[in-house]
Coordinates of C-alpha atoms and ligand atoms in Angstrom, one line a residue:
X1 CA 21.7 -21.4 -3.4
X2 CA 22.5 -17.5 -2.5
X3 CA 20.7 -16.0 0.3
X4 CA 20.5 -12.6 1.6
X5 CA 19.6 -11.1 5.1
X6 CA 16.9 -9.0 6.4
X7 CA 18.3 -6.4 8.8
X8 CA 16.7 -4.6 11.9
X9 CA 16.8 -0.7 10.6
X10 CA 17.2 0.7 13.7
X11 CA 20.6 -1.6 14.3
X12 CA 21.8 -3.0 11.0
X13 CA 24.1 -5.0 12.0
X14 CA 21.5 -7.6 14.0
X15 CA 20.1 -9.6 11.3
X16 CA 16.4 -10.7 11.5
X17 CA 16.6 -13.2 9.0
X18 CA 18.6 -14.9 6.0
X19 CA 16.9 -16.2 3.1
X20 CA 17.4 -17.7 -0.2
X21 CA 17.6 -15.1 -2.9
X22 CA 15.4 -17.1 -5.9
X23 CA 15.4 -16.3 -9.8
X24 CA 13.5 -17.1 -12.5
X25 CA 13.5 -21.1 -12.5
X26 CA 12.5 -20.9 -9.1
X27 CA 9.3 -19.0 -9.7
X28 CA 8.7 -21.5 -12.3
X29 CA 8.7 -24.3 -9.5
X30 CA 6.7 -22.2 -7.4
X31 CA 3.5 -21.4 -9.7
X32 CA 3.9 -24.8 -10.8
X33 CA 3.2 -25.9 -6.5
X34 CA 0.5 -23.2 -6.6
X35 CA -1.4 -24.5 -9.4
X36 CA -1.9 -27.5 -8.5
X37 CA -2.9 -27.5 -5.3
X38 CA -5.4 -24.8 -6.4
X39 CA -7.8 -27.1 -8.1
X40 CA -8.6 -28.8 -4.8
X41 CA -8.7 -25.4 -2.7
X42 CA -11.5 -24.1 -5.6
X43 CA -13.4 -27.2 -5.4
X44 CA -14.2 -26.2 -2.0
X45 CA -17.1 -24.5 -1.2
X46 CA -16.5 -20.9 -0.7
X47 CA -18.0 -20.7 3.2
X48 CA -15.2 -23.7 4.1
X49 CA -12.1 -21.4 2.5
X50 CA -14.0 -18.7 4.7
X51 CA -13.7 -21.2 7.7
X52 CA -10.1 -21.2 6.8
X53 CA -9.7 -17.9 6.5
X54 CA -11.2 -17.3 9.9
X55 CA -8.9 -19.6 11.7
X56 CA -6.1 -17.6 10.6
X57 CA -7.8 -14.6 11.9
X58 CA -7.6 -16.7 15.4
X59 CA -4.0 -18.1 14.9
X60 CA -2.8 -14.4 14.3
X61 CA -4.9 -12.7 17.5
X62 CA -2.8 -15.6 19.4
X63 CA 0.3 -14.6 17.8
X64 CA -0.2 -10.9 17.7
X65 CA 2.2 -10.2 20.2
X66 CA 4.8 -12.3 18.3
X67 CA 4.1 -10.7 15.3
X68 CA 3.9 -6.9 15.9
X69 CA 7.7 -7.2 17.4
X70 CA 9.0 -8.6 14.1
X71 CA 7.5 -6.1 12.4
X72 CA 9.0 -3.5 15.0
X73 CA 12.8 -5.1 14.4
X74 CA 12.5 -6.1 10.1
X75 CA 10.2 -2.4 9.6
X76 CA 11.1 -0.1 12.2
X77 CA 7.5 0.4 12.9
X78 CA 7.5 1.7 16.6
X79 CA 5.2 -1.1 18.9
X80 CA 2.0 0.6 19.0
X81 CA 1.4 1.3 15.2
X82 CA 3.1 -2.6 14.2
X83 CA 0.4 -3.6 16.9
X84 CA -2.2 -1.7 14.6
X85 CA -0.8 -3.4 11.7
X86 CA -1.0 -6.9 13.1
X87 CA -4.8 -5.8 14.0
X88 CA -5.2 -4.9 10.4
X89 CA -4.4 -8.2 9.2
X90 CA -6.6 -10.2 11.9
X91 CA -10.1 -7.6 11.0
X92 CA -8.9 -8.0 7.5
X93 CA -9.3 -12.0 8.3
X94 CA -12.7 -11.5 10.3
X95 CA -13.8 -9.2 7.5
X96 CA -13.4 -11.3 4.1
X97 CA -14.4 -14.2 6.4
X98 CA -17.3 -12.8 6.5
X99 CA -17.8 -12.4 2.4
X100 CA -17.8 -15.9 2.3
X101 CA -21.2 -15.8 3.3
X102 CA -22.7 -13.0 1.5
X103 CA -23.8 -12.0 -1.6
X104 CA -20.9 -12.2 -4.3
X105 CA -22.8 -11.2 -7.8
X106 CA -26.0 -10.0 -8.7
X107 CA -29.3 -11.2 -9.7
X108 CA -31.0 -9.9 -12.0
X109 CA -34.8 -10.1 -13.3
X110 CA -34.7 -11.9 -17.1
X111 CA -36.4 -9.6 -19.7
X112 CA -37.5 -13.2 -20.9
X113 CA -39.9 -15.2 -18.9
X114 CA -38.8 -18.8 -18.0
X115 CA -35.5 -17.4 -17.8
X116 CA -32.8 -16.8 -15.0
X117 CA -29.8 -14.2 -15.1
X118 CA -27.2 -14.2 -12.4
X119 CA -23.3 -13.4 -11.8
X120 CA -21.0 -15.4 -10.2
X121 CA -16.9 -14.9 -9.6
X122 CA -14.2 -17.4 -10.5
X123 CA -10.8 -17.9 -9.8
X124 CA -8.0 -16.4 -11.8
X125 CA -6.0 -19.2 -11.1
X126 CA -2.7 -18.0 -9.6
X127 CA -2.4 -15.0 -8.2
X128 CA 1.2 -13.1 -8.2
X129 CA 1.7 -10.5 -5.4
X130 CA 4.6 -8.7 -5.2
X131 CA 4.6 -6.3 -1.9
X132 CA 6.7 -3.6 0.1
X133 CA 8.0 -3.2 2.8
X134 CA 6.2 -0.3 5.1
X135 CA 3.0 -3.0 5.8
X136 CA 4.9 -6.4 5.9
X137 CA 2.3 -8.2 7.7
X138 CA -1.0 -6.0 6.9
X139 CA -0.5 -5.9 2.6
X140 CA 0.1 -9.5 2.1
X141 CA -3.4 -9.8 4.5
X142 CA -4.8 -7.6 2.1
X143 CA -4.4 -9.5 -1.0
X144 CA -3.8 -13.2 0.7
X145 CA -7.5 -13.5 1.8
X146 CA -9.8 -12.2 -0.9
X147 CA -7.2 -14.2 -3.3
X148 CA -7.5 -17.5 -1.4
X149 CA -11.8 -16.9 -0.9
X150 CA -11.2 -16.3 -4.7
X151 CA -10.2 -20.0 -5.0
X152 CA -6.9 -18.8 -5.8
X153 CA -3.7 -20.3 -5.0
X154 CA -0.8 -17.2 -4.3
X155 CA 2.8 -16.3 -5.2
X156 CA 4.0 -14.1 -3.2
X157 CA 7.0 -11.9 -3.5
X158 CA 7.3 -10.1 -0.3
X159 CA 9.8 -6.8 -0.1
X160 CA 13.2 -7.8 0.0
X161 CA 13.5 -5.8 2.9
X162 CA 10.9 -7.1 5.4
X163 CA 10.5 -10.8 4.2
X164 CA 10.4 -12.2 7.5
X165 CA 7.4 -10.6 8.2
X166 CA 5.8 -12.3 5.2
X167 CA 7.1 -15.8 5.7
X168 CA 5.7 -15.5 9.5
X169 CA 2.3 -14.4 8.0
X170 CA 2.5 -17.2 5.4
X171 CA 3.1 -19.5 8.1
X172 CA 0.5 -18.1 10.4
X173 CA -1.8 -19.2 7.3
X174 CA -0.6 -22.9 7.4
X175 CA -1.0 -23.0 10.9
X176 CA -4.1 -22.3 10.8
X177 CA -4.8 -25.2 8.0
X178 CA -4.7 -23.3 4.7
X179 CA -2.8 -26.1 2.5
X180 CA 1.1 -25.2 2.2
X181 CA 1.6 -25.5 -1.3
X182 CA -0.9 -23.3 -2.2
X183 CA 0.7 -20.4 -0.7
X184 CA 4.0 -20.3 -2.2
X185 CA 6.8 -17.6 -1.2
X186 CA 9.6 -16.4 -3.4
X187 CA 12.1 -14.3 -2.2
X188 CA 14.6 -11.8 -3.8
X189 CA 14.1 -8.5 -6.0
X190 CA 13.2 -7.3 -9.1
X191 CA 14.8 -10.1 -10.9
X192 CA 12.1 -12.9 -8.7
X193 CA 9.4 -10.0 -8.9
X194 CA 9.6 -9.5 -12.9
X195 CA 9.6 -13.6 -13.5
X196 CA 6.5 -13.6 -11.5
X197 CA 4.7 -10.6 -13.0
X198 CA 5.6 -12.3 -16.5
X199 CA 4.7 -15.7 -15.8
X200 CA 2.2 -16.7 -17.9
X201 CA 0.6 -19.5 -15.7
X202 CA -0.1 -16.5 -13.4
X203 CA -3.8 -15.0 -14.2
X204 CA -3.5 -11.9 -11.9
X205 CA -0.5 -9.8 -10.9
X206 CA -1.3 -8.0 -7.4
X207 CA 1.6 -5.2 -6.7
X208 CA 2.0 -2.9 -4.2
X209 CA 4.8 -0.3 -4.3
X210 CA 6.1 3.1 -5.6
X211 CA 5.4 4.5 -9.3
X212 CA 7.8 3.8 -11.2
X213 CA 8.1 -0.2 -10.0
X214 CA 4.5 -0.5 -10.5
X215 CA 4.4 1.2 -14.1
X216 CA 7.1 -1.6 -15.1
X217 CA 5.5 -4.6 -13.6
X218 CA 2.0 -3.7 -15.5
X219 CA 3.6 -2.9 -18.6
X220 CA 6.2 -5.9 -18.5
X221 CA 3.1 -8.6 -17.5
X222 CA 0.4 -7.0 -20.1
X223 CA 3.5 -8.0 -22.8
X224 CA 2.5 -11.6 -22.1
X225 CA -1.0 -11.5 -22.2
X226 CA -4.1 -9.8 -21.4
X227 CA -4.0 -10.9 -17.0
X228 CA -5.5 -8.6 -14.5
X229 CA -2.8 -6.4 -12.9
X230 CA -3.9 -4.3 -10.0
X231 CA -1.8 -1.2 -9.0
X232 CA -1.5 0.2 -5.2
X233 CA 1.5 2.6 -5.6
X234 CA 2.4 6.2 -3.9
X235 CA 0.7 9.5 -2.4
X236 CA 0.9 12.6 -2.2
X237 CA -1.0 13.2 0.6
X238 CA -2.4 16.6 2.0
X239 CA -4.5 18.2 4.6
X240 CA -6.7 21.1 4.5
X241 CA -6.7 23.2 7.7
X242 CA -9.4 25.9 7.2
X243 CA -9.3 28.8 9.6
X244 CA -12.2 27.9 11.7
X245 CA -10.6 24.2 12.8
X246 CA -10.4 23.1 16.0
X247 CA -6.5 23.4 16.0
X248 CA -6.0 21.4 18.8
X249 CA -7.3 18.2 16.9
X250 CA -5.5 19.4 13.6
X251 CA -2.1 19.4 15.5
X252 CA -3.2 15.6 17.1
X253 CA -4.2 14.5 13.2
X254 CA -1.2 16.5 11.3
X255 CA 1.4 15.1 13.7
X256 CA 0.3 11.3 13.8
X257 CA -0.2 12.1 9.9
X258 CA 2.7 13.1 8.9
X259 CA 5.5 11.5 11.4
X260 CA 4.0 8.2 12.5
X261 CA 5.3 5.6 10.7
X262 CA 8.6 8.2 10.0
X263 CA 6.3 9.1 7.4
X264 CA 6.8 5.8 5.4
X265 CA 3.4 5.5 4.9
X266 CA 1.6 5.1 1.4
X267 CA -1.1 7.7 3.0
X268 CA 1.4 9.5 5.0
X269 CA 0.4 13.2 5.5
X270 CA 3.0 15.1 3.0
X271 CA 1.5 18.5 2.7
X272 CA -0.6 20.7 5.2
X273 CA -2.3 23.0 3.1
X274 CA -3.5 25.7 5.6
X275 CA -5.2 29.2 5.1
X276 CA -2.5 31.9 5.4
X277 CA -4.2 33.7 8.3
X278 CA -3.3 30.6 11.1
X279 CA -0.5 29.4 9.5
X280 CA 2.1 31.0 11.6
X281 CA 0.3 30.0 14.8
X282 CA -0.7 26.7 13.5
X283 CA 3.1 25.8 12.6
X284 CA 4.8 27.2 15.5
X285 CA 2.7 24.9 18.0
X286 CA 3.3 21.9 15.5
X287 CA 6.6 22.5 15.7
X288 CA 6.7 22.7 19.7
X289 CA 5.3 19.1 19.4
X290 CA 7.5 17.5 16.6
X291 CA 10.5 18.6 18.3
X292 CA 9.3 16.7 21.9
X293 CA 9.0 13.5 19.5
X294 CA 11.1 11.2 20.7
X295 CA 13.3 9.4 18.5
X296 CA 14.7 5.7 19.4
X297 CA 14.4 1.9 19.1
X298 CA 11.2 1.1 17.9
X299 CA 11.1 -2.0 20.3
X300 CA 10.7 0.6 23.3
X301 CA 7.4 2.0 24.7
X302 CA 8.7 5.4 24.7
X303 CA 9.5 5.8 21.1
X304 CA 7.8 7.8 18.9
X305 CA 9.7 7.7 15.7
X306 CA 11.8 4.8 14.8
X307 CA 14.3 4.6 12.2
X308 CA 13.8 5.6 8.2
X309 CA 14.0 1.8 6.4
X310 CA 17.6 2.5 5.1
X311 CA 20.3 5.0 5.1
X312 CA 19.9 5.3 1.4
X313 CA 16.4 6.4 2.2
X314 CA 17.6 8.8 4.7
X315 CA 19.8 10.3 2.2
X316 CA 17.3 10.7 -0.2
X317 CA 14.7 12.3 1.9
X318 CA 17.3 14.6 3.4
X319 CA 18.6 15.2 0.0
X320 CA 14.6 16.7 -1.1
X321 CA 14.7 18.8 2.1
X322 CA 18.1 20.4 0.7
X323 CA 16.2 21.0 -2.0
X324 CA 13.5 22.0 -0.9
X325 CA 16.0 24.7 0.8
X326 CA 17.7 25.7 -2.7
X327 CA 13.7 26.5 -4.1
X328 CA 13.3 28.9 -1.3
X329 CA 11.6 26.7 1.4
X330 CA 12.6 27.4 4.7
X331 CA 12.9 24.2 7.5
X332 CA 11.4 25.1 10.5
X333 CA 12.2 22.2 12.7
X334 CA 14.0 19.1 11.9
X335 CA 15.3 18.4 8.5
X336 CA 18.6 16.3 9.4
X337 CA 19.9 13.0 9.7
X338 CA 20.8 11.0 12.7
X339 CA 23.0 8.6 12.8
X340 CA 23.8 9.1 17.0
X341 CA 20.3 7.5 18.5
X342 CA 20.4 5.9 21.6
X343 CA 21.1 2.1 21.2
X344 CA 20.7 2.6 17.5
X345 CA 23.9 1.7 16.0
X346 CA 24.0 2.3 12.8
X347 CA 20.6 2.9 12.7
X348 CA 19.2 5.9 10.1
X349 CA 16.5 8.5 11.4
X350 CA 15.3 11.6 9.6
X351 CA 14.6 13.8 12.7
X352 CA 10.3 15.4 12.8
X353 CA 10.4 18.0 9.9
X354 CA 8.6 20.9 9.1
X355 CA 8.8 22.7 5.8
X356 CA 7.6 26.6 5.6
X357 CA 7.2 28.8 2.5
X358 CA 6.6 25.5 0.4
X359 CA 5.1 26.6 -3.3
X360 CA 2.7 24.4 -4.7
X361 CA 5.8 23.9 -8.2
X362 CA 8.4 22.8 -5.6
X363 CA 9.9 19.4 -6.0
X364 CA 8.9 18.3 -2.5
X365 CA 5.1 20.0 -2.8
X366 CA 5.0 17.2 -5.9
X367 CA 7.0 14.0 -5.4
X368 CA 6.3 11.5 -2.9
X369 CA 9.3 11.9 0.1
X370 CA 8.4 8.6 2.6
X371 CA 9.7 10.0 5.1
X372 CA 9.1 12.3 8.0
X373 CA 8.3 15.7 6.5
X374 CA 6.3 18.3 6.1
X375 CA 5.5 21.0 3.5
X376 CA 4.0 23.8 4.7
X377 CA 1.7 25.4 1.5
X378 CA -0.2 28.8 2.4
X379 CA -3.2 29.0 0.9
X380 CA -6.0 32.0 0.9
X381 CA -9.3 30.0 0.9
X382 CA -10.6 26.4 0.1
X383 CA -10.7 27.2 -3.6
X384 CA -7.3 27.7 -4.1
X385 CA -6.9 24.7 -1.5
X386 CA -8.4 22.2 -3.8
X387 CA -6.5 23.5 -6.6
X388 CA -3.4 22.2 -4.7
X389 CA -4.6 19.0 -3.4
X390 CA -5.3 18.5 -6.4
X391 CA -2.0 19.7 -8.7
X392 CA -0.4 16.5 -8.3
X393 CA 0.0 13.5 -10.2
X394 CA -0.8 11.4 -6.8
X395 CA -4.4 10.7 -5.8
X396 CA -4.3 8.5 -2.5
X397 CA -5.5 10.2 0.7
X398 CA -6.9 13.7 1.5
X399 CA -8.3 15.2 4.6
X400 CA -9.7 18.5 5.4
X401 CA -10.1 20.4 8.8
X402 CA -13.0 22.4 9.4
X403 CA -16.1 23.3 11.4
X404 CA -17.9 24.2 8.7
X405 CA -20.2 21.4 7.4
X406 CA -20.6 23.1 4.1
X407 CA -17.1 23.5 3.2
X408 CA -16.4 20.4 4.6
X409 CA -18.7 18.9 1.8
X410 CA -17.6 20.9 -0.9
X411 CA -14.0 20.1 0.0
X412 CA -14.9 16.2 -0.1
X413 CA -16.6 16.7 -3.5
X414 CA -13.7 18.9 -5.1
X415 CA -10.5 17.1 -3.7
X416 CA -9.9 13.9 -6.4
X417 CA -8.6 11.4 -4.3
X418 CA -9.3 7.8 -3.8
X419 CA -10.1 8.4 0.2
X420 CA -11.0 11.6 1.7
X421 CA -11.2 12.4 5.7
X422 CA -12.7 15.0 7.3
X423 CA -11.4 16.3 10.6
X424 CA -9.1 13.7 11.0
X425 CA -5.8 12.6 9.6
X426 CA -4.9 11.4 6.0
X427 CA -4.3 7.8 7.7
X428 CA -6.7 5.3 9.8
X429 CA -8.4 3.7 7.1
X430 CA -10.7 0.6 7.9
X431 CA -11.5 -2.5 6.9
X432 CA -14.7 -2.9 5.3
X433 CA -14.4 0.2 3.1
X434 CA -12.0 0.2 -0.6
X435 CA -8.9 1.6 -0.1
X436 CA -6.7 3.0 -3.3
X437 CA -5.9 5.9 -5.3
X438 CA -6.7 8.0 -8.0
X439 CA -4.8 9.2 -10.8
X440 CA -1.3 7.8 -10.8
X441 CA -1.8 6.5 -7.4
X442 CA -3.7 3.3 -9.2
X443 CA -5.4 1.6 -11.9
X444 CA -8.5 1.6 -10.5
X445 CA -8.7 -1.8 -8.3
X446 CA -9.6 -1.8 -4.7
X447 CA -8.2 -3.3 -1.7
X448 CA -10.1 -4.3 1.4
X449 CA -13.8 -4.0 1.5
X450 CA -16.2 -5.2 -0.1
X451 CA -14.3 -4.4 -3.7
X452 CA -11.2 -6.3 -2.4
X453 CA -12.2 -9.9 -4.3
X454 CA -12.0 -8.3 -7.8
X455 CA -8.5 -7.8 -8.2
X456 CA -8.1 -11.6 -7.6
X457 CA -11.6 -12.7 -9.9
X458 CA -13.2 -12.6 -12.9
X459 CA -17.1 -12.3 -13.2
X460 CA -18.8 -14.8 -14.6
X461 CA -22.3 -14.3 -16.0
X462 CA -24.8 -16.9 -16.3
X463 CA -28.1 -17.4 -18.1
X464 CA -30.7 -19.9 -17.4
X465 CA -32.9 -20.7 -19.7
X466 CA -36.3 -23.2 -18.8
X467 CA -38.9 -22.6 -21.1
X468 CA -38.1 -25.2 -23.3
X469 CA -37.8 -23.5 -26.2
X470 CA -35.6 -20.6 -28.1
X471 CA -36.3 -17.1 -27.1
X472 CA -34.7 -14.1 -28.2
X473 CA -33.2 -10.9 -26.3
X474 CA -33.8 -7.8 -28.0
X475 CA -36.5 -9.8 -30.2
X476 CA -39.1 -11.6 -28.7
X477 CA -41.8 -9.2 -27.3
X478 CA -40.1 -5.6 -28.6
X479 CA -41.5 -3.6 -31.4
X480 CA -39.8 -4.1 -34.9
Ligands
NAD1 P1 9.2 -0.5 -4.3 O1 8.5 -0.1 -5.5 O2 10.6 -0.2 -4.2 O3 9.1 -2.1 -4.1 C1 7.9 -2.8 -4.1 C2 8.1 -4.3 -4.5 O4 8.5 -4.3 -5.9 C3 9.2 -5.0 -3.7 O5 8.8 -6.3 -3.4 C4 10.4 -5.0 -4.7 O6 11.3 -6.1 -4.5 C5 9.7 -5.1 -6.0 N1 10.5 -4.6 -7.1 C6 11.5 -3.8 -7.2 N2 11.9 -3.6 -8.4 C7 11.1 -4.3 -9.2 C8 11.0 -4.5 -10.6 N3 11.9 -3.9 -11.5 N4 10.1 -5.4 -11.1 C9 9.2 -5.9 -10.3 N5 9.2 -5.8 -8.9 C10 10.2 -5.0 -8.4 O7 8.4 0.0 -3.0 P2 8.8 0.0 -1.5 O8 9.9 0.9 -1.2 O9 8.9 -1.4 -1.0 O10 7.5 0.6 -0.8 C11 7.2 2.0 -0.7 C12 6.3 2.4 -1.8 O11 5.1 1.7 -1.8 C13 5.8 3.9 -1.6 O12 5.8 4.5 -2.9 C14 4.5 3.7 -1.0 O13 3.6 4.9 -1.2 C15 3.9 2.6 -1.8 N6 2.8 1.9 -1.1 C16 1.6 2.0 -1.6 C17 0.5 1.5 -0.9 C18 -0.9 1.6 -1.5 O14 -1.7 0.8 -1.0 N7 -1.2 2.5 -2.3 C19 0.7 0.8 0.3 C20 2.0 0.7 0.8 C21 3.1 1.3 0.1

């Protein structure tokens, strides 16, 4: 069989891992392993696959350590944030754990006496998931434990770039005593990634990605047959400073927004959309700080940005700041690539970048960059700062910046995303609350929370009937 290798970003030529490259007979096999060992797994009561579930949550706090590096050398996440990652996985754990022993339908009175009306959820059978790259150890967490408390058995397709960290999760899993074939791993592409959206033994299709991958996966697996398909796909992201912020906490949020990560987050902060009267102060301080960020191996503690995932994706996101140039934007700070960092190799970084003279029409004020920059838009009041937010075909992650409690709440009403912040950046979200986007960001699903099972479920409704005798909704009792 044909393999391929997973390399460390910030040194390409130290592979992290080599693995079989699989096709279409392979994903066969796989959802064929998956199935089976299913019908045991949701013959179990759901509190027991929540006893499972938990035990990973302890096999990953013991391995957390373990963990967060591999996702440091395969992701180029610098140590603190693939820390936080790792800790998203392990709450995510403690968190659906939990669901398995709380209410998961409703109850309902009967219009009809003698009569009982309830909902209940099912398995979908096998659940497809096909993942990126940027959360290698936190998305598979996301859509591995509702699925499995689901009664679901998983195919999982993790980013071809960052597989490691999906087999070490998947393995963390079986450690802890989840049965092996039920979590099946292909590895590979598009090619593995469009067998497994298209298979029809698969009842849901779980992706995570950009736009265009996601638009082709749910319209290539709804050619086979009506399935659920749940889309998690880019942002667009922005933050509203008002003038009367605390600017000292809007440069804290603003630069952990937009440069943590090397802005390869989905919620990434892409656009500080700021009233016209601070901007030049706002931006000159911002800039003071992005260029003290250091730049370096993502395995040492004094690194602030790591590596972009690729040099294609360098090239690319230094390609949108040129431009961004050519439109009439002007780069403050930053806006090269580095190919010269400090025991980085070969290693690809996109240096802190800061974008002024931005207009809302220009190609980088629109289009999702993932990467380390930011777009400077002036705006003269919150009006015309929705109106931005909101002019893009994105809807993940907003925040706004202000002291004012009133336009703080009209701001959170206006601004049409899936998650909105206020005074605080358009990243940190938490566990037990949905997370997704509105608009082209998704189709409407929710991961995490409370919300996070229905992607991997159907509801089942159920009517219990003990009088003895046949009585009619809508009939019995009602005038004619
Ligand atoms: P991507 O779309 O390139 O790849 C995602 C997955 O799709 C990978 O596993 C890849 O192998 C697979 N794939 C590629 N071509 C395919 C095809 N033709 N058919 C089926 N599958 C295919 O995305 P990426 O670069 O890995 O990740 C970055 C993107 O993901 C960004 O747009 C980011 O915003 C988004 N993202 C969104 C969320 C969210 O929750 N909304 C979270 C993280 C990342």
């Amino acid at each position: 069989m044909s393999t391929f290798r997973s390399t460390n970003p910030a040194r390409p030529a130290e592979v992290v891992a080599e693995l079989p490259l699989h096709g279409a007979g392979d994903v066969d096999t796989a959802v064929d392993r998956a199935a089976e060992a299913q019908r045991a797994w949701a013959a179990r009561p759901v509190p027991e696959r929540a006893d499972a579930i938990a035990a990973v949550g302890t096999v990953l706090r013991a391995r957390k350590a373990e963990l967060a590096e591999l996702v440091s050398r395969e992701a180029g996440k610098v140590r603190i944030e693939a820390g936080g990652e790792v800790q998203e996985a392990i709450d995510m754990a403690a968190f659906v754990a939990g669901q398995g022993r709380s209410a998961m339908g409703e109850v309902v009175p009967s219009e009809l006496g003698s009569k009982l009306a309830w909902t209940t959820r099912i398995p979908v059978g096998v659940v497809g998931m096909i993942t990126p790259w940027n959360f290698p150890v936190a998305i598979p967490s996301w859509k591995v434990f509702p699925a499995l408390l689901a009664g679901n058995g998983v195919v999982m397709k993790p980013s071809e770039l960052a597989p490691a960290c999906g087999v070490a999760f998947i393995e963390a899993c079986i450690e802890a005593g989840i049965p092996a074939e039920l979590l099946q791993v292909v590895h590979g592409g598009a090619e593995p990634a469009a067998a497994l959206a298209t298979h029809p033994g698969v009842g849901a299709v779980s992706f995570t990605g950009s736009v265009p991958t996601g638009r082709k996966v749910a319209a290539a697996a709804m050619e086979v047959g009506p399935k659920l398909v749940s889309l998690e796909l880019g942002g667009k992201n922005a933050m509203v400073v008002l003038e009367d912020a605390d600017l000292d906490l809007v440069l804290d949020g603003a630069l952990f927004g937009a440069f943590g990560s090397s802005g390869q987050r989905c919620t990434s902060t892409s656009r500080l959309v700021i009233q016209r009267g601070i901007a030049g102060e706002v931006v000159e301080r911002l800039a003071a700080r992005a260029d003290a960020l250091r730049l370096g191996d993502p395995l040492e503690a004094a690194t602030d940005v790591g590596p972009v995932i690729d040099h294609r994706s360098g090239e690319r996101i230094v390609g949108m700041v040129d431009h961004a140039v050519q439109e009439g934007a002007k780069v403050v700070t930053g806006g090269r690539l580095r190919t010269d960092v400090d025991g980085c190799t070969g290693g690809t970084f996109v240096e802190p970048t800061i974008l002024r003279g931005v207009e809302r029409h220009h190609r980088i004020a629109r289009e999702e960059v993932f990467g380390p920059v930011l777009s400077v838009i002036e705006v003269d009041d919150l009006a015309e700062a929705v109106e931005v937010v909101n002019g893009v075909e994105y809807g993940l992650s907003a925040a706004v910046y202000t002291r004012d409690i009133n336009a703080a709440l009209r701001a959170v009403a206006a601004i049409d995303t899936g998650i909105t912040y206020v005074n605080a950046p358009t990243i940190g979200a938490e566990i037990p609350l949905p997370f997704g986007g509105t608009k082209h960001t998704g189709n409407g699903f929710r991961e995490a929370g409370t919300r996070g099972i229905e992607q991997f479920s159907q509801v089942k409704t159920v009517y219990v009937d003990y009088s003895g005798r046949l009585q009619r909704a809508q009939i019995d009792n009602r005038e004619a």
